[in-house]
XYZ file of C-alpha atoms in Angstrom:
543
model
C -31.200 -25.325 -0.075
C -33.920 -22.549 0.721
C -34.841 -19.561 -0.984
C -32.686 -16.128 0.075
C -33.172 -13.480 -2.800
C -36.166 -13.347 -5.365
C -36.056 -10.272 -7.755
C -38.512 -10.080 -10.539
C -38.644 -7.887 -13.550
C -36.901 -5.291 -11.852
C -36.534 -1.966 -13.793
C -34.108 1.192 -13.058
C -34.173 4.297 -14.993
C -31.875 7.416 -14.220
C -32.487 10.917 -14.779
C -29.294 12.349 -16.621
C -28.904 15.930 -18.320
C -28.777 14.711 -21.694
C -32.381 12.671 -21.158
C -33.507 9.587 -19.281
C -31.418 6.619 -18.789
C -32.880 3.105 -19.125
C -30.198 1.360 -16.613
C -32.080 -1.982 -15.556
C -34.385 -3.284 -17.771
C -36.965 -5.989 -16.510
C -33.937 -8.179 -14.950
C -34.755 -11.547 -12.780
C -32.463 -12.978 -10.321
C -33.062 -15.501 -7.460
C -30.414 -16.536 -5.118
C -30.724 -19.338 -2.782
C -28.562 -20.291 0.607
C -25.448 -21.118 0.702
C -25.502 -19.943 -3.134
C -23.048 -17.738 -5.202
C -24.313 -16.207 -8.199
C -21.415 -14.330 -10.292
C -22.695 -11.013 -12.224
C -20.929 -10.233 -15.356
C -21.231 -7.687 -18.147
C -19.608 -4.174 -19.540
C -18.887 -1.324 -17.370
C -22.077 0.463 -17.446
C -24.469 -2.453 -18.082
C -26.149 -2.358 -14.856
C -24.607 -4.996 -12.715
C -23.859 -2.522 -9.740
C -27.536 -1.065 -9.782
C -28.872 -4.162 -9.588
C -26.670 -4.515 -6.618
C -27.561 -1.090 -4.809
C -31.104 -1.498 -4.917
C -30.827 -3.783 -3.233
C -29.280 -1.590 -0.081
C -31.265 1.188 -0.991
C -28.531 3.333 -2.526
C -29.366 4.276 -5.813
C -29.095 7.899 -6.803
C -31.924 10.012 -5.767
C -32.736 10.506 -9.719
C -33.560 7.250 -9.872
C -37.099 5.326 -10.390
C -37.081 1.586 -9.434
C -39.924 -0.665 -9.746
C -40.440 -4.537 -9.754
C -42.928 -6.945 -9.543
C -41.288 -8.404 -6.509
C -38.328 -7.400 -4.333
C -37.914 -9.798 -1.505
C -34.877 -11.463 0.997
C -35.507 -14.050 3.266
C -39.631 -13.906 2.654
C -39.734 -10.250 3.541
C -40.995 -7.949 0.779
C -38.267 -4.972 0.640
C -40.069 -2.362 -0.737
C -42.372 -2.583 2.013
C -40.102 -1.827 5.210
C -39.505 2.041 5.861
C -36.230 3.256 5.849
C -35.470 2.931 9.668
C -36.808 -0.620 10.108
C -34.880 -1.302 6.715
C -31.453 0.399 8.151
C -31.427 -1.519 11.503
C -32.450 -5.005 10.452
C -31.256 -5.488 6.716
C -28.748 -3.088 5.517
C -25.564 -4.667 7.388
C -26.540 -6.913 9.915
C -28.478 -9.276 7.093
C -27.152 -7.962 3.657
C -23.853 -6.533 3.449
C -22.167 -4.917 0.343
C -18.310 -4.407 -0.025
C -18.211 -1.854 -3.002
C -15.760 -1.232 -5.947
C -14.247 1.870 -4.610
C -12.994 1.430 -0.819
C -12.195 5.722 -0.490
C -16.287 5.545 -0.834
C -16.714 3.807 1.547
C -14.063 4.490 4.531
C -14.499 7.721 6.182
C -10.752 9.862 6.175
C -10.799 11.495 9.262
C -11.739 7.988 11.618
C -9.112 5.283 12.314
C -9.473 1.888 10.665
C -10.154 0.628 14.355
C -13.043 2.793 14.432
C -14.508 2.408 11.709
C -14.478 -1.139 11.841
C -15.951 -1.571 15.336
C -18.567 1.192 15.239
C -21.406 -0.612 13.740
C -21.084 -3.783 15.730
C -20.751 -2.171 18.810
C -23.188 0.557 18.551
C -26.227 -2.153 17.165
C -24.873 -3.988 20.920
C -23.652 -7.361 18.868
C -20.267 -7.171 20.452
C -18.501 -5.472 23.520
C -15.674 -2.648 22.472
C -12.775 -5.484 23.295
C -14.803 -8.074 21.504
C -15.278 -6.296 18.369
C -11.592 -4.997 18.268
C -10.600 -8.537 18.873
C -12.660 -9.839 15.996
C -11.542 -6.598 13.465
C -7.800 -7.828 14.383
C -8.973 -11.272 13.703
C -10.423 -10.380 10.229
C -7.768 -7.629 9.088
C -5.251 -10.583 9.525
C -7.378 -12.938 7.463
C -7.589 -10.910 4.892
C -3.769 -10.224 4.265
C -3.285 -7.246 6.215
C 0.200 -7.249 8.160
C 0.833 -6.309 11.675
C -3.124 -5.929 12.093
C -3.043 -4.414 15.646
C -0.833 -1.238 14.584
C -3.255 -0.905 11.494
C -6.241 -0.541 13.822
C -4.597 3.076 14.690
C -3.884 4.198 11.077
C -6.050 6.112 8.945
C -6.989 5.398 5.626
C -4.826 7.794 3.591
C -1.784 5.984 5.182
C -2.733 2.664 3.219
C -2.362 1.462 -0.216
C -5.427 1.277 -2.417
C -5.004 -2.679 -2.260
C -5.002 -2.597 1.573
C -7.950 0.016 1.909
C -9.802 -2.729 -0.449
C -9.148 -5.702 2.262
C -9.856 -3.576 5.502
C -13.386 -2.727 3.598
C -13.951 -6.365 3.085
C -12.928 -7.201 6.857
C -15.299 -4.202 8.088
C -18.321 -5.663 5.900
C -17.628 -9.213 7.226
C -17.714 -7.800 10.726
C -21.764 -8.263 11.153
C -22.022 -11.598 9.419
C -24.599 -10.891 6.758
C -26.998 -13.811 5.458
C -26.001 -12.478 2.279
C -22.607 -10.519 0.727
C -22.822 -8.664 -2.288
C -19.158 -8.419 -3.509
C -19.150 -5.453 -6.005
C -15.265 -5.984 -7.851
C -14.085 -7.218 -4.417
C -10.379 -8.080 -5.860
C -9.696 -5.337 -8.382
C -7.280 -3.599 -6.552
C -5.382 -6.846 -5.373
C -2.394 -8.908 -6.546
C -3.370 -12.366 -7.055
C -1.824 -13.895 -3.656
C -4.284 -11.904 -1.971
C -7.072 -12.315 -4.287
C -6.783 -16.202 -3.732
C -6.686 -15.604 0.139
C -9.701 -13.452 0.034
C -11.914 -15.713 -2.089
C -10.485 -18.468 -0.017
C -12.303 -16.660 3.108
C -15.528 -15.731 1.369
C -15.941 -19.134 -0.248
C -15.318 -20.807 3.679
C -18.141 -18.439 5.039
C -20.052 -18.891 2.620
C -20.201 -22.818 3.275
C -19.793 -22.288 6.576
C -22.885 -19.907 7.172
C -24.924 -20.706 4.556
C -24.422 -17.225 3.293
C -25.298 -16.077 -0.128
C -23.127 -14.076 -1.743
C -23.192 -12.371 -5.295
C -19.984 -11.650 -6.597
C -20.118 -8.910 -9.467
C -17.181 -9.132 -11.157
C -15.307 -8.317 -14.805
C -13.093 -10.850 -13.874
C -14.386 -14.317 -15.610
C -11.794 -16.700 -14.573
C -12.435 -15.994 -10.537
C -16.177 -15.887 -11.768
C -15.944 -19.130 -13.171
C -13.814 -20.587 -10.248
C -15.857 -19.016 -7.457
C -19.883 -19.344 -8.700
C -22.337 -21.499 -9.108
C -24.436 -19.977 -11.266
C -23.692 -16.601 -13.132
C -25.695 -14.011 -14.710
C -24.561 -12.018 -18.177
C -25.898 -8.324 -18.386
C -25.443 -6.053 -21.626
C -26.991 -2.620 -22.056
C -28.992 -3.094 -18.599
C -30.559 -6.470 -19.747
C -30.157 -9.451 -18.580
C -29.161 -11.814 -22.220
C -28.196 -14.938 -20.371
C -28.111 -16.922 -17.296
C -27.492 -20.351 -15.685
C -25.038 -22.338 -14.415
C -21.347 -21.021 -14.205
C -20.301 -24.076 -16.463
C -22.486 -23.582 -18.932
C -22.855 -20.188 -19.381
C -18.536 -19.623 -19.641
C -18.022 -22.890 -21.343
C -21.312 -23.469 -23.692
C -22.473 -20.042 -24.006
C -25.311 -19.124 -25.919
C -25.607 -15.608 -26.627
C -23.197 -13.789 -29.006
C -22.234 -11.353 -26.510
C -21.189 -13.849 -23.495
C -19.072 -14.938 -26.929
C -17.494 -11.614 -27.240
C -16.956 -11.093 -23.837
C -14.906 -14.829 -23.690
C -13.198 -13.955 -26.626
C -11.571 -10.935 -25.231
C -10.113 -12.503 -22.305
C -6.535 -12.012 -21.903
C -4.861 -15.546 -21.478
C -1.690 -16.288 -19.300
C -0.953 -19.137 -21.288
C -1.742 -17.883 -24.980
C 0.065 -15.813 -27.719
C 1.345 -12.335 -26.749
C -1.366 -10.156 -28.150
C 0.339 -6.675 -28.606
C 1.401 -5.487 -32.007
C 4.614 -5.584 -33.197
C 6.345 -2.187 -32.982
C 10.057 -0.851 -33.170
C 12.756 -2.660 -30.518
C 12.711 -0.332 -27.893
C 15.646 2.131 -27.530
C 18.430 2.270 -25.121
C 17.807 5.773 -24.438
C 16.743 6.060 -20.413
C 13.642 7.948 -20.493
C 13.008 7.867 -16.585
C 15.539 5.898 -14.338
C 15.738 5.957 -10.344
C 18.936 5.156 -8.627
C 19.228 3.553 -5.404
C 15.737 5.290 -4.263
C 14.396 5.105 -0.614
C 11.504 5.994 0.477
C 10.673 6.424 4.457
C 7.288 7.143 6.174
C 6.558 7.695 9.664
C 4.032 7.374 11.632
C 3.029 6.863 15.684
C 0.441 5.138 17.753
C -1.668 7.749 19.212
C -0.975 11.267 19.766
C 2.089 10.555 22.475
C 2.580 7.555 21.172
C 6.827 6.129 19.994
C 7.364 7.052 16.245
C 7.429 4.050 13.789
C 9.435 4.420 10.747
C 8.206 2.002 7.555
C 10.530 2.171 4.706
C 8.132 1.817 1.515
C 11.184 1.900 -0.701
C 14.359 0.344 0.089
C 17.085 1.207 -2.605
C 15.118 0.699 -5.668
C 16.862 0.947 -9.180
C 15.055 0.672 -12.672
C 14.947 2.375 -15.631
C 12.220 2.581 -18.161
C 13.877 2.779 -21.659
C 12.029 4.743 -24.459
C 9.610 2.953 -26.607
C 8.899 0.081 -24.218
C 6.393 -1.391 -22.026
C 7.671 -1.888 -18.388
C 5.475 -4.034 -16.283
C 5.834 -3.611 -12.318
C 4.366 -6.166 -9.981
C 4.111 -7.393 -6.465
C 1.766 -7.761 -3.616
C -0.495 -4.333 -2.702
C 1.981 -2.690 -0.452
C 4.699 -3.275 -1.607
C 6.108 -0.099 -2.845
C 4.531 0.189 -6.620
C 2.457 2.858 -5.984
C 5.326 4.820 -4.223
C 7.843 4.338 -7.193
C 5.029 5.592 -9.591
C 4.791 8.760 -7.345
C 7.987 9.465 -6.858
C 8.827 9.123 -10.903
C 5.929 11.388 -11.513
C 7.595 14.124 -9.253
C 4.120 13.919 -6.890
C 6.280 12.720 -4.058
C 10.229 13.015 -3.123
C 12.703 10.190 -2.328
C 14.143 10.367 1.404
C 17.341 9.263 -0.643
C 18.453 8.559 -3.989
C 18.151 10.134 -7.633
C 15.496 10.187 -10.336
C 16.113 11.373 -13.767
C 14.144 12.163 -16.486
C 15.998 11.998 -20.085
C 19.125 12.733 -18.111
C 17.812 15.708 -16.109
C 17.419 15.225 -12.397
C 13.574 15.352 -11.440
C 14.021 18.108 -9.080
C 15.569 20.341 -11.827
C 12.625 19.913 -13.957
C 9.536 22.435 -13.870
C 6.383 20.645 -13.171
C 4.620 22.115 -16.442
C 7.280 20.356 -18.480
C 7.368 16.914 -16.733
C 3.694 16.993 -17.191
C 3.794 17.695 -21.019
C 6.221 14.567 -21.222
C 4.404 12.174 -18.791
C 1.050 11.793 -18.051
C -0.350 9.613 -15.057
C -2.983 6.980 -14.621
C -4.035 6.677 -11.523
C -5.377 3.163 -9.702
C -8.547 4.954 -8.155
C -10.740 7.315 -10.183
C -13.101 8.405 -7.923
C -10.084 10.354 -5.831
C -8.606 11.487 -9.530
C -11.492 13.115 -10.789
C -12.966 16.478 -9.957
C -16.769 15.839 -8.472
C -17.579 19.232 -9.690
C -17.086 19.069 -13.130
C -18.231 17.559 -16.033
C -16.449 15.011 -18.271
C -16.036 17.454 -20.796
C -14.088 20.071 -18.462
C -11.952 16.911 -16.858
C -10.609 15.671 -20.063
C -10.134 18.888 -21.414
C -7.894 20.137 -18.543
C -4.763 19.462 -19.463
C -5.182 21.272 -22.460
C -6.668 24.279 -20.484
C -3.332 24.214 -18.249
C -1.099 24.098 -21.299
C -2.795 26.986 -22.898
C -3.468 24.481 -26.581
C -6.304 25.455 -28.660
C -9.390 27.112 -28.686
C -12.749 25.985 -27.370
C -14.179 24.020 -30.458
C -10.542 22.246 -31.110
C -10.439 21.407 -27.377
C -13.649 19.457 -27.762
C -13.152 17.957 -30.512
C -9.741 16.495 -28.972
C -12.106 15.584 -25.824
C -14.468 14.183 -28.411
C -11.783 11.942 -29.824
C -10.454 10.733 -26.458
C -13.769 9.773 -25.426
C -14.088 7.872 -28.706
C -10.892 5.910 -28.164
C -11.440 4.922 -24.681
C -15.441 3.786 -25.883
C -17.481 6.413 -23.388
C -20.640 7.581 -25.436
C -20.712 11.075 -26.392
C -24.303 11.255 -24.247
C -21.834 11.332 -21.131
C -19.804 14.332 -22.163
C -21.498 16.749 -19.999
C -22.353 14.090 -17.095
C -20.904 14.077 -13.673
C -18.385 11.499 -12.429
C -20.984 10.471 -9.475
C -23.327 9.693 -12.745
C -20.910 7.112 -13.909
C -20.167 3.463 -13.168
C -16.183 2.573 -11.542
C -15.649 1.357 -15.099
C -16.926 4.519 -16.773
C -14.690 6.506 -14.560
C -11.591 5.037 -15.335
C -12.030 5.314 -18.858
C -12.389 8.993 -18.379
C -9.007 9.475 -16.193
C -7.247 7.150 -19.397
C -8.831 9.712 -21.889
C -7.991 12.689 -20.058
C -4.206 11.556 -19.804
C -4.198 10.628 -23.511
C -5.618 13.831 -24.950
C -2.206 15.353 -24.823
C -0.408 12.681 -26.455
C 2.044 12.331 -24.030
C 5.386 10.908 -25.099
C 5.439 8.625 -21.750
C 2.645 6.757 -19.507
C 3.017 5.515 -16.129
C -0.513 3.653 -15.310
C -1.157 2.344 -11.954
C -4.129 0.010 -12.643
C -5.152 1.261 -15.669
C -7.615 -1.253 -16.414
C -8.608 -2.961 -13.270
C -11.918 -1.244 -12.853
C -12.735 -2.578 -17.014
C -14.361 -5.240 -18.242
C -12.541 -7.638 -20.168
C -13.953 -6.417 -23.745
C -12.917 -2.256 -22.847
C -9.764 -3.773 -21.014
C -8.693 -5.215 -24.238
C -9.639 -2.445 -26.217
C -7.404 -0.055 -24.230
C -4.441 -2.218 -23.725
C -4.699 -2.215 -27.773
C -4.986 1.041 -27.843
C -2.150 1.654 -25.846
C 0.234 -0.839 -27.995
C -0.968 1.337 -30.891
C 0.279 4.840 -29.429
C 3.548 2.891 -28.589
C 3.947 1.738 -32.373
C 2.508 4.986 -33.998
C 4.404 7.503 -31.776
C 7.133 5.368 -29.681
C 4.715 6.075 -26.541
C 6.679 4.628 -23.316
C 4.936 3.265 -20.696
C 4.928 1.933 -17.225
C 2.181 -0.599 -16.278
C 2.113 -1.338 -12.846
C -0.585 -4.305 -12.716
C -1.324 -7.197 -10.301
C -3.208 -8.619 -13.408
C -0.397 -11.478 -14.639
C -2.268 -12.189 -18.068
C -2.685 -8.530 -19.212
C 1.902 -8.381 -18.229
C 1.638 -11.286 -20.668
C -0.291 -9.353 -23.321
C 1.531 -6.362 -23.546
C 4.865 -6.063 -21.519
C 8.291 -6.011 -23.370
C 10.121 -6.133 -19.363
C 8.705 -7.062 -16.277
C 9.924 -5.979 -12.757
C 8.712 -7.757 -9.717
C 8.725 -5.733 -6.122
C 8.536 -7.327 -2.694
C 8.309 -5.540 0.469
C 10.152 -2.226 -0.805
C 12.668 -3.943 -3.090
C 12.791 -5.001 -7.070
C 13.637 -8.864 -6.527
C 13.355 -9.660 -9.821
C 13.628 -8.136 -13.682
C 14.015 -9.685 -17.007
C 11.966 -9.916 -20.258
C 8.244 -10.657 -20.189
C 8.489 -13.816 -21.693
C 11.591 -15.410 -19.327
C 10.390 -13.914 -16.223
C 6.479 -15.429 -16.668
C 7.903 -18.721 -18.211
C 11.126 -19.524 -15.598
C 11.369 -17.050 -12.928
C 14.155 -17.132 -11.028
C 12.455 -15.702 -7.591
C 10.415 -17.500 -5.379
C 8.386 -15.076 -4.800
C 7.713 -14.461 -8.662
C 6.941 -18.186 -8.751
C 4.057 -17.634 -6.314
C 2.341 -14.874 -8.045
C 1.995 -16.431 -10.797
C 0.975 -19.671 -8.790
C -1.439 -17.754 -7.539
C -2.583 -16.178 -10.744
C -6.600 -17.041 -11.830
C -6.218 -18.876 -15.473
C -9.666 -18.881 -17.193
C -10.693 -22.543 -17.978
C -10.177 -23.833 -14.401
C -13.981 -24.180 -12.439
C -14.752 -24.331 -8.896
C -14.660 -28.235 -9.043
C -11.194 -28.086 -10.474
C -10.306 -25.535 -7.612
C -11.913 -27.933 -5.416
C -9.444 -30.999 -6.327
C -6.257 -28.621 -6.545
C -6.637 -27.663 -2.849
């Protein structure tokens, strides 16, 4: 193998309202052609900052220095911005970002965004680029890829947007692919498909791969070596088998101990058995969407939900699982009153949702959305964002609201120094914690959580799940948990409902469904779930 990437003594500092933050401290990494490197660590540990350095995408307030920063023998700092943009960023180094909506233009179709760079650089003709884009969309698991080319990002689910972004990055056939949480929003079957695709391209083209992830099971299966970061420092690195199965550093051991296990005992606290009272219920709910190809094309009807019936009982945690695009988030929006069903009925405490004022609904149930970037106001500081529900409800004075905000931030492990920071100054995982803190600040009776821990590292994920369970035990908190992480379901859920193509195909106790699924689709989901303990070699043998 030939050297592809050489980073030596990298230091990055950021100017924040509360003072300077030393985000990355003396980090040294290397990567060979055809090799895969996993970078793991808590949110805010410097993983993404290290990757953004290679793309020249650090914030303007950042100050960066390194003894060496070279790619395939080229000294990157020596290149001017134009040369770097034309020859390195995109054609040779591609990056899959954690949040797809930051990379997809909301006013351009998927097809235009996927083909534009290849055509503009003269790498492919318009026809060739379109053919390649459709092929890549199909390979990343997008159904009906030809028609999807004319759709806009808002017409897709979060997981589908993530797959589009992966396909778009692969359009230019980069020599080094940086994947920052590339499968965060994806269900286990699509995650396996995407990782198989990246593995195949890496071996076929001798492409270097940097996989930044909090999913240690995925890192163990898919990388050759692992680097562990903590508080901006590289605390341990080496072969994946050595670091993850014989760790030397206490922090690495702590991360491994926090991994939820699909084959382990449930981790939830003992609480009173759920009552039979139905808190929120859906009866034969159908939701239709229509779209058309082009301005005068025929109208096409999409059935996002098809006769869904389910009930959330007081004091229980109900996990809703299924593939991206199966209708989970659409159902959640309807249950929250943020969207209307085409037919069917939704009730809250026995009352029709349409009859309940929005303020009363918000007092009872709070959402935690999948994509924190789009649910946090970029112009407000964290203190204002988290306190907003209290302000809207007219609760307390300025001092008591600030105290409640500090308490909520402490619950989700956000440091006080971020109180006056903006969302753009936080990592993806930190933004997700802000969204959870905002939902918890009013102590609601019910939460509807759409992938609430998908952007969190395992140690913070364990803390958030424990917090939700403690609130359930103390307050009888009711929770609908939408997730693709089967280990999380095993850890916290009382019941499970499985969705496929807009329908609930299986429902029952978590213990029964996860151990003895009746439906073939549920069995496939469980079979595709990564399990920590399986290595890359185990995966090759299984395949």
